mmCIF file with all atom_site columns, C-alpha atoms in Angstrom:
data_model
loop_
_atom_site.group_PDB
_atom_site.id
_atom_site.type_symbol
_atom_site.label_atom_id
_atom_site.label_alt_id
_atom_site.label_comp_id
_atom_site.label_asym_id
_atom_site.label_entity_id
_atom_site.label_seq_id
_atom_site.pdbx_PDB_ins_code
_atom_site.Cartn_x
_atom_site.Cartn_y
_atom_site.Cartn_z
_atom_site.occupancy
_atom_site.B_iso_or_equiv
_atom_site.pdbx_formal_charge
_atom_site.auth_seq_id
_atom_site.auth_comp_id
_atom_site.auth_asym_id
_atom_site.auth_atom_id
_atom_site.pdbx_PDB_model_num
ATOM 1   C CA . MET A 1 1   ? 105.965 28.164 92.326 1.00 0.00 ? 1   MET A CA 1
ATOM 2   C CA . THR A 1 2   ? 105.626 30.456 89.341 1.00 0.00 ? 2   THR A CA 1
ATOM 3   C CA . ILE A 1 3   ? 106.352 34.033 88.246 1.00 0.00 ? 3   ILE A CA 1
ATOM 4   C CA . LEU A 1 4   ? 103.342 35.942 86.773 1.00 0.00 ? 4   LEU A CA 1
ATOM 5   C CA . ILE A 1 5   ? 104.340 38.363 84.015 1.00 0.00 ? 5   ILE A CA 1
ATOM 6   C CA . GLY A 1 6   ? 101.861 40.905 82.824 1.00 0.00 ? 6   GLY A CA 1
ATOM 7   C CA . TYR A 1 7   ? 102.465 41.466 79.072 1.00 0.00 ? 7   TYR A CA 1
ATOM 8   C CA . LEU A 1 8   ? 101.213 43.942 76.473 1.00 0.00 ? 8   LEU A CA 1
ATOM 9   C CA . PRO A 1 9   ? 102.802 44.162 73.013 1.00 0.00 ? 9   PRO A CA 1
ATOM 10  C CA . ALA A 1 10  ? 104.789 47.272 73.777 1.00 0.00 ? 10  ALA A CA 1
ATOM 11  C CA . PRO A 1 11  ? 108.306 48.180 74.989 1.00 0.00 ? 11  PRO A CA 1
ATOM 12  C CA . GLU A 1 12  ? 107.159 47.947 78.547 1.00 0.00 ? 12  GLU A CA 1
ATOM 13  C CA . GLY A 1 13  ? 105.753 44.434 77.900 1.00 0.00 ? 13  GLY A CA 1
ATOM 14  C CA . GLU A 1 14  ? 109.203 43.358 76.483 1.00 0.00 ? 14  GLU A CA 1
ATOM 15  C CA . ALA A 1 15  ? 110.889 44.773 79.565 1.00 0.00 ? 15  ALA A CA 1
ATOM 16  C CA . ALA A 1 16  ? 108.485 42.766 81.756 1.00 0.00 ? 16  ALA A CA 1
ATOM 17  C CA . LEU A 1 17  ? 109.266 39.560 79.877 1.00 0.00 ? 17  LEU A CA 1
ATOM 18  C CA . ARG A 1 18  ? 112.999 40.023 80.144 1.00 0.00 ? 18  ARG A CA 1
ATOM 19  C CA . ALA A 1 19  ? 112.779 40.718 83.900 1.00 0.00 ? 19  ALA A CA 1
ATOM 20  C CA . GLY A 1 20  ? 110.218 38.023 84.523 1.00 0.00 ? 20  GLY A CA 1
ATOM 21  C CA . PHE A 1 21  ? 112.170 35.329 82.652 1.00 0.00 ? 21  PHE A CA 1
ATOM 22  C CA . ALA A 1 22  ? 115.397 36.354 84.501 1.00 0.00 ? 22  ALA A CA 1
ATOM 23  C CA . GLU A 1 23  ? 113.558 36.004 87.830 1.00 0.00 ? 23  GLU A CA 1
ATOM 24  C CA . ALA A 1 24  ? 112.026 32.666 86.798 1.00 0.00 ? 24  ALA A CA 1
ATOM 25  C CA . GLU A 1 25  ? 115.524 31.363 85.736 1.00 0.00 ? 25  GLU A CA 1
ATOM 26  C CA . LEU A 1 26  ? 117.100 32.618 88.956 1.00 0.00 ? 26  LEU A CA 1
ATOM 27  C CA . ARG A 1 27  ? 114.371 30.926 91.127 1.00 0.00 ? 27  ARG A CA 1
ATOM 28  C CA . SER A 1 28  ? 114.161 27.765 88.957 1.00 0.00 ? 28  SER A CA 1
ATOM 29  C CA . SER A 1 29  ? 110.417 28.615 88.528 1.00 0.00 ? 29  SER A CA 1
ATOM 30  C CA . ALA A 1 30  ? 108.014 28.414 85.590 1.00 0.00 ? 30  ALA A CA 1
ATOM 31  C CA . ALA A 1 31  ? 106.520 31.606 84.116 1.00 0.00 ? 31  ALA A CA 1
ATOM 32  C CA . VAL A 1 32  ? 102.897 32.378 83.356 1.00 0.00 ? 32  VAL A CA 1
ATOM 33  C CA . VAL A 1 33  ? 102.557 35.214 80.934 1.00 0.00 ? 33  VAL A CA 1
ATOM 34  C CA . ILE A 1 34  ? 99.237  37.123 81.266 1.00 0.00 ? 34  ILE A CA 1
ATOM 35  C CA . ASN A 1 35  ? 97.832  39.140 78.336 1.00 0.00 ? 35  ASN A CA 1
ATOM 36  C CA . SER A 1 36  ? 94.553  40.246 79.779 1.00 0.00 ? 36  SER A CA 1
ATOM 37  C CA . GLN A 1 37  ? 91.895  42.048 77.689 1.00 0.00 ? 37  GLN A CA 1
ATOM 38  C CA . ARG A 1 38  ? 89.066  44.154 79.124 1.00 0.00 ? 38  ARG A CA 1
ATOM 39  C CA . ARG A 1 39  ? 85.850  42.212 78.418 1.00 0.00 ? 39  ARG A CA 1
ATOM 40  C CA . GLY A 1 40  ? 84.220  43.586 75.342 1.00 0.00 ? 40  GLY A CA 1
ATOM 41  C CA . ALA A 1 41  ? 87.469  45.003 73.978 1.00 0.00 ? 41  ALA A CA 1
ATOM 42  C CA . SER A 1 42  ? 88.464  42.168 71.692 1.00 0.00 ? 42  SER A CA 1
ATOM 43  C CA . GLY A 1 43  ? 90.597  43.075 68.760 1.00 0.00 ? 43  GLY A CA 1
ATOM 44  C CA . ALA A 1 44  ? 92.224  45.840 70.706 1.00 0.00 ? 44  ALA A CA 1
ATOM 45  C CA . PRO A 1 45  ? 95.854  46.626 69.919 1.00 0.00 ? 45  PRO A CA 1
ATOM 46  C CA . THR A 1 46  ? 96.866  44.866 73.215 1.00 0.00 ? 46  THR A CA 1
ATOM 47  C CA . GLU A 1 47  ? 95.603  41.462 71.999 1.00 0.00 ? 47  GLU A CA 1
ATOM 48  C CA . ILE A 1 48  ? 98.214  39.063 70.822 1.00 0.00 ? 48  ILE A CA 1
ATOM 49  C CA . GLY A 1 49  ? 98.051  36.241 68.260 1.00 0.00 ? 49  GLY A CA 1
ATOM 50  C CA . GLU A 1 50  ? 99.464  32.789 67.892 1.00 0.00 ? 50  GLU A CA 1
ATOM 51  C CA . ASP A 1 51  ? 102.728 34.018 66.307 1.00 0.00 ? 51  ASP A CA 1
ATOM 52  C CA . GLU A 1 52  ? 103.311 36.312 69.285 1.00 0.00 ? 52  GLU A CA 1
ATOM 53  C CA . ILE A 1 53  ? 102.539 33.617 71.739 1.00 0.00 ? 53  ILE A CA 1
ATOM 54  C CA . LYS A 1 54  ? 104.983 31.273 70.086 1.00 0.00 ? 54  LYS A CA 1
ATOM 55  C CA . ARG A 1 55  ? 107.684 33.991 70.157 1.00 0.00 ? 55  ARG A CA 1
ATOM 56  C CA . ILE A 1 56  ? 107.077 34.489 73.926 1.00 0.00 ? 56  ILE A CA 1
ATOM 57  C CA . VAL A 1 57  ? 107.256 30.773 74.693 1.00 0.00 ? 57  VAL A CA 1
ATOM 58  C CA . ASP A 1 58  ? 110.454 30.459 72.577 1.00 0.00 ? 58  ASP A CA 1
ATOM 59  C CA . LEU A 1 59  ? 111.954 33.480 74.343 1.00 0.00 ? 59  LEU A CA 1
ATOM 60  C CA . GLY A 1 60  ? 111.326 31.746 77.725 1.00 0.00 ? 60  GLY A CA 1
ATOM 61  C CA . ARG A 1 61  ? 112.925 28.534 76.411 1.00 0.00 ? 61  ARG A CA 1
ATOM 62  C CA . GLU A 1 62  ? 116.051 30.475 75.626 1.00 0.00 ? 62  GLU A CA 1
ATOM 63  C CA . SER A 1 63  ? 116.314 31.197 79.430 1.00 0.00 ? 63  SER A CA 1
ATOM 64  C CA . ASP A 1 64  ? 115.360 27.529 80.218 1.00 0.00 ? 64  ASP A CA 1
ATOM 65  C CA . VAL A 1 65  ? 112.027 28.715 81.589 1.00 0.00 ? 65  VAL A CA 1
ATOM 66  C CA . GLU A 1 66  ? 108.799 26.773 81.122 1.00 0.00 ? 66  GLU A CA 1
ATOM 67  C CA . VAL A 1 67  ? 106.222 29.299 79.860 1.00 0.00 ? 67  VAL A CA 1
ATOM 68  C CA . GLU A 1 68  ? 102.454 29.260 79.704 1.00 0.00 ? 68  GLU A CA 1
ATOM 69  C CA . VAL A 1 69  ? 100.599 32.167 78.070 1.00 0.00 ? 69  VAL A CA 1
ATOM 70  C CA . LEU A 1 70  ? 97.091  33.004 79.262 1.00 0.00 ? 70  LEU A CA 1
ATOM 71  C CA . GLN A 1 71  ? 94.647  35.565 77.860 1.00 0.00 ? 71  GLN A CA 1
ATOM 72  C CA . PRO A 1 72  ? 91.819  36.016 80.409 1.00 0.00 ? 72  PRO A CA 1
ATOM 73  C CA . ASP A 1 73  ? 89.309  38.744 80.114 1.00 0.00 ? 73  ASP A CA 1
ATOM 74  C CA . HIS A 1 74  ? 88.648  41.063 82.998 1.00 0.00 ? 74  HIS A CA 1
ATOM 75  C CA . GLU A 1 75  ? 85.822  43.479 83.997 1.00 0.00 ? 75  GLU A CA 1
ATOM 76  C CA . ASP A 1 76  ? 88.030  46.517 84.552 1.00 0.00 ? 76  ASP A CA 1
ATOM 77  C CA . ASP A 1 77  ? 89.652  44.803 87.542 1.00 0.00 ? 77  ASP A CA 1
ATOM 78  C CA . LEU A 1 78  ? 93.036  43.728 86.278 1.00 0.00 ? 78  LEU A CA 1
ATOM 79  C CA . PRO A 1 79  ? 94.524  43.714 89.822 1.00 0.00 ? 79  PRO A CA 1
ATOM 80  C CA . GLY A 1 80  ? 91.861  41.328 90.936 1.00 0.00 ? 80  GLY A CA 1
ATOM 81  C CA . THR A 1 81  ? 92.470  39.115 87.890 1.00 0.00 ? 81  THR A CA 1
ATOM 82  C CA . LEU A 1 82  ? 96.149  39.036 88.685 1.00 0.00 ? 82  LEU A CA 1
ATOM 83  C CA . ASN A 1 83  ? 95.529  38.276 92.333 1.00 0.00 ? 83  ASN A CA 1
ATOM 84  C CA . ASP A 1 84  ? 93.237  35.381 91.412 1.00 0.00 ? 84  ASP A CA 1
ATOM 85  C CA . LEU A 1 85  ? 95.829  33.949 89.032 1.00 0.00 ? 85  LEU A CA 1
ATOM 86  C CA . ALA A 1 86  ? 98.613  34.428 91.548 1.00 0.00 ? 86  ALA A CA 1
ATOM 87  C CA . GLU A 1 87  ? 96.690  32.279 93.961 1.00 0.00 ? 87  GLU A CA 1
ATOM 88  C CA . GLU A 1 88  ? 95.755  29.689 91.398 1.00 0.00 ? 88  GLU A CA 1
ATOM 89  C CA . TYR A 1 89  ? 99.310  29.252 90.140 1.00 0.00 ? 89  TYR A CA 1
ATOM 90  C CA . ASP A 1 90  ? 100.978 29.687 93.560 1.00 0.00 ? 90  ASP A CA 1
ATOM 91  C CA . ALA A 1 91  ? 102.932 32.665 92.238 1.00 0.00 ? 91  ALA A CA 1
ATOM 92  C CA . GLN A 1 92  ? 105.748 34.111 94.312 1.00 0.00 ? 92  GLN A CA 1
ATOM 93  C CA . LEU A 1 93  ? 106.120 37.241 92.206 1.00 0.00 ? 93  LEU A CA 1
ATOM 94  C CA . ILE A 1 94  ? 104.183 39.427 89.699 1.00 0.00 ? 94  ILE A CA 1
ATOM 95  C CA . VAL A 1 95  ? 106.262 41.306 87.058 1.00 0.00 ? 95  VAL A CA 1
ATOM 96  C CA . ILE A 1 96  ? 104.884 44.296 85.157 1.00 0.00 ? 96  ILE A CA 1
ATOM 97  C CA . GLY A 1 97  ? 106.317 46.839 82.849 1.00 0.00 ? 97  GLY A CA 1
ATOM 98  C CA . LEU A 1 98  ? 105.932 50.576 83.529 1.00 0.00 ? 98  LEU A CA 1
ATOM 99  C CA . ARG A 1 99  ? 105.893 53.644 81.358 1.00 0.00 ? 99  ARG A CA 1
ATOM 100 C CA . LYS A 1 100 ? 106.410 57.230 82.537 1.00 0.00 ? 100 LYS A CA 1
ATOM 101 C CA . ARG A 1 101 ? 103.201 59.235 82.917 1.00 0.00 ? 101 ARG A CA 1
ATOM 102 C CA . SER A 1 102 ? 102.581 62.677 84.144 1.00 0.00 ? 102 SER A CA 1
ATOM 103 C CA . ALA A 1 103 ? 100.708 63.193 87.438 1.00 0.00 ? 103 ALA A CA 1
ATOM 104 C CA . ILE A 1 104 ? 97.769  64.700 85.478 1.00 0.00 ? 104 ILE A CA 1
ATOM 105 C CA . GLY A 1 105 ? 97.741  61.676 83.143 1.00 0.00 ? 105 GLY A CA 1
ATOM 106 C CA . LYS A 1 106 ? 97.562  59.322 86.116 1.00 0.00 ? 106 LYS A CA 1
ATOM 107 C CA . PHE A 1 107 ? 94.830  61.436 87.712 1.00 0.00 ? 107 PHE A CA 1
ATOM 108 C CA . ILE A 1 108 ? 92.642  61.639 84.551 1.00 0.00 ? 108 ILE A CA 1
ATOM 109 C CA . LEU A 1 109 ? 93.166  58.125 83.297 1.00 0.00 ? 109 LEU A CA 1
ATOM 110 C CA . GLY A 1 110 ? 94.009  56.244 86.476 1.00 0.00 ? 110 GLY A CA 1
ATOM 111 C CA . SER A 1 111 ? 96.868  53.823 86.597 1.00 0.00 ? 111 SER A CA 1
ATOM 112 C CA . GLN A 1 112 ? 96.433  50.053 86.337 1.00 0.00 ? 112 GLN A CA 1
ATOM 113 C CA . ALA A 1 113 ? 100.116 49.665 87.364 1.00 0.00 ? 113 ALA A CA 1
ATOM 114 C CA . GLN A 1 114 ? 99.491  51.730 90.530 1.00 0.00 ? 114 GLN A CA 1
ATOM 115 C CA . ARG A 1 115 ? 96.517  49.596 91.426 1.00 0.00 ? 115 ARG A CA 1
ATOM 116 C CA . ILE A 1 116 ? 98.438  46.465 90.835 1.00 0.00 ? 116 ILE A CA 1
ATOM 117 C CA . LEU A 1 117 ? 101.286 47.712 93.045 1.00 0.00 ? 117 LEU A CA 1
ATOM 118 C CA . LEU A 1 118 ? 98.826  48.640 95.851 1.00 0.00 ? 118 LEU A CA 1
ATOM 119 C CA . GLU A 1 119 ? 96.433  45.613 95.618 1.00 0.00 ? 119 GLU A CA 1
ATOM 120 C CA . ALA A 1 120 ? 98.795  42.758 94.826 1.00 0.00 ? 120 ALA A CA 1
ATOM 121 C CA . GLU A 1 121 ? 98.809  39.984 97.325 1.00 0.00 ? 121 GLU A CA 1
ATOM 122 C CA . VAL A 1 122 ? 102.407 38.953 96.388 1.00 0.00 ? 122 VAL A CA 1
ATOM 123 C CA . PRO A 1 123 ? 105.535 41.025 95.796 1.00 0.00 ? 123 PRO A CA 1
ATOM 124 C CA . VAL A 1 124 ? 105.565 43.032 92.495 1.00 0.00 ? 124 VAL A CA 1
ATOM 125 C CA . LEU A 1 125 ? 108.656 43.747 90.460 1.00 0.00 ? 125 LEU A CA 1
ATOM 126 C CA . THR A 1 126 ? 108.410 46.538 87.886 1.00 0.00 ? 126 THR A CA 1
ATOM 127 C CA . ALA A 1 127 ? 110.552 46.929 84.805 1.00 0.00 ? 127 ALA A CA 1
ATOM 128 C CA . LYS A 1 128 ? 111.036 49.994 82.647 1.00 0.00 ? 128 LYS A CA 1
ATOM 129 C CA . ALA A 1 129 ? 111.568 49.865 78.909 1.00 0.00 ? 129 ALA A CA 1
#
């Protein structure tokens, strides 16, 4: 069993890492950290490099959690990508970070977090920065 952690290099991503590693430690599970880019958006500010991946793995080790970091692309279907990975890795929980947005901001831009919450096939834990 594993814990999937959605990660972006932002305060919300750090909150998700902390909460996800705490859950993995509590459940004696491994963690799979997902940093997913929209296909065609390479080089975006959400992409992480080798130094950041090493930092994440080291952070997990501090909590005695085995960590794997994946960077799959998605075609504007992040919830589907997470569901596929949850099935592949036999995940018991998805952890994501949230940020506060206005109702109009959610209406105009949509909300990946909202879609993940509604479409996830396993329980979802949200963490605020």
